[in-house]
C-alpha positions as a printed NumPy array, in Angstrom:
array([[  0.   ,   0.   ,   0.   ],
       [  1.233,   3.455,  -0.985],
       [ -0.202,   6.884,  -0.369],
       [  0.712,   9.83 ,  -2.595],
       [ -0.037,  13.44 ,  -1.712],
       [  0.514,  16.268,  -4.179],
       [  1.007,  19.89 ,  -3.24 ],
       [  2.202,  23.147,  -4.75 ],
       [ -0.537,  23.914,  -7.22 ],
       [ -2.05 ,  27.331,  -7.585],
       [ -2.802,  30.24 ,  -9.854],
       [ -0.042,  31.774, -11.936],
       [  0.187,  34.09 , -14.917],
       [  1.428,  32.865, -18.257],
       [  5.209,  32.769, -18.288],
       [  5.397,  32.135, -14.576],
       [  6.59 ,  29.129, -12.625],
       [  5.326,  26.636, -10.089],
       [  6.922,  23.694,  -8.349],
       [  4.797,  20.694,  -7.473],
       [  5.689,  18.147,  -4.834],
       [  4.516,  14.594,  -4.337],
       [  5.185,  12.937,  -1.009],
       [  4.938,   9.158,  -0.908],
       [  4.361,   7.044,   2.157],
       [  3.869,   3.359,   2.805],
       [  5.635,   0.663,   0.808],
       [  7.719,   3.056,  -1.21 ],
       [ 10.588,   0.576,  -1.266],
       [  8.67 ,  -1.248,  -3.975],
       [  8.624,   1.789,  -6.259],
       [ 10.154,   1.444,  -9.709],
       [  9.133,   4.75 , -11.265],
       [  7.09 ,   7.8  , -10.447],
       [  5.282,   9.999, -12.88 ],
       [  3.234,  13.119, -13.291],
       [  0.024,  13.228, -15.275],
       [ -2.479,  15.986, -15.824],
       [ -6.109,  16.233, -16.776],
       [ -7.924,  19.292, -18.019],
       [-11.728,  19.535, -17.893],
       [-13.301,  17.468, -20.63 ],
       [ -9.995,  15.966, -21.713],
       [ -8.23 ,  12.677, -21.182],
       [ -5.545,  12.242, -18.595],
       [ -2.215,  13.099, -20.19 ],
       [  1.309,  11.973, -19.437],
       [  3.632,  14.779, -18.371],
       [  6.874,  13.32 , -17.018],
       [  8.328,  10.257, -15.332],
       [ 11.465,   9.367, -13.429],
       [ 13.004,   6.089, -12.33 ],
       [ 13.13 ,   5.626,  -8.584],
       [ 16.629,   4.248,  -8.949],
       [ 18.829,   6.021, -11.43 ],
       [ 18.413,   9.223, -13.372],
       [ 16.273,   8.25 , -16.335],
       [ 13.639,  10.856, -17.067],
       [ 10.935,  11.092, -19.702],
       [  8.803,  14.014, -20.82 ],
       [  5.895,  14.629, -23.085],
       [  6.692,  16.741, -26.115],
       [  4.425,  19.5  , -24.867],
       [  6.511,  20.145, -21.743],
       [ 10.056,  19.334, -22.847],
       [ 12.37 ,  22.232, -22.136],
       [  9.908,  23.821, -19.723],
       [  9.251,  21.21 , -17.019],
       [ 11.768,  19.263, -14.975],
       [ 11.035,  16.181, -12.901],
       [ 13.299,  15.359,  -9.983],
       [ 13.279,  13.376,  -6.766],
       [ 14.721,  13.027,  -3.304],
       [ 14.786,   9.333,  -2.538],
       [ 15.527,   9.831,   1.148],
       [ 12.363,  11.923,   1.474],
       [ 10.267,   9.698,  -0.788],
       [  9.366,  12.802,  -2.725],
       [  9.211,  13.726,  -6.382],
       [  8.969,  17.217,  -7.8  ],
       [  7.821,  18.855, -10.961],
       [  9.374,  22.226, -11.662],
       [  7.207,  24.023, -14.197],
       [  8.595,  27.06 , -15.972],
       [  7.297,  29.214, -18.815],
       [  3.779,  28.136, -18.025],
       [  1.108,  28.465, -20.674],
       [ -2.67 ,  28.635, -20.324],
       [ -2.86 ,  25.198, -21.941],
       [ -0.95 ,  23.814, -18.962],
       [ -4.028,  24.435, -16.835],
       [ -5.12 ,  21.105, -15.378],
       [ -5.269,  18.971, -12.294],
       [ -1.843,  17.433, -11.883],
       [ -1.562,  13.93 , -10.476],
       [  1.38 ,  12.044,  -9.08 ],
       [  1.545,   8.303,  -9.731],
       [  3.746,   5.375,  -8.743],
       [  4.661,   2.26 , -10.681],
       [  5.749,  -0.643,  -8.486],
       [  7.29 ,  -2.893, -11.151],
       [  9.38 ,  -2.595, -14.26 ],
       [  8.369,  -0.273, -17.031],
       [ 10.454,   1.139, -19.825],
       [  9.545,   4.788, -20.283],
       [  6.45 ,   4.513, -18.055],
       [  4.36 ,   6.733, -20.299],
       [  0.958,   5.096, -19.933],
       [ -1.408,   5.787, -17.07 ],
       [ -2.426,   2.128, -16.938],
       [  1.166,   1.254, -16.06 ],
       [  0.834,   2.954, -12.667],
       [ -0.422,   1.321,  -9.516],
       [ -1.02 ,   4.223,  -7.134],
       [ -2.323,   7.741,  -7.597],
       [ -2.527,  10.909,  -5.59 ],
       [ -5.594,  13.102,  -5.259],
       [ -4.269,  15.779,  -7.583],
       [ -3.416,  19.447,  -7.278],
       [ -4.918,  22.201,  -9.395],
       [ -2.696,  24.326, -11.608],
       [ -4.31 ,  27.307, -13.288],
       [ -2.409,  29.505, -15.718],
       [ -4.016,  32.785, -16.707],
       [ -3.446,  34.364, -20.09 ]])
């Protein structure tokens, strides 16, 4: 069992920055990868970024490459998403997710076993 709690969302103007955090508790020793997804109203949940729990492999969607950075602190069981140069189209609820077993790039939401409640990010134009 794993619990994930996101924080750091809010309202920001276009071009601004936010940093999201995801704190994991429980059986985090079983984690293989952690990812960020987002979902805007009326749209499907979308992959944003992922990182291997061990190692430095990171993966990003094309829409956020060069603007967002995923990172982690293993000792704190925490992953982060630094979001720069935010655009109105980045507005969504952002979710943290954990994959407990092997995955390659871990791009698909059905590859993840645990999910947080989400944190709202709103970017004004």
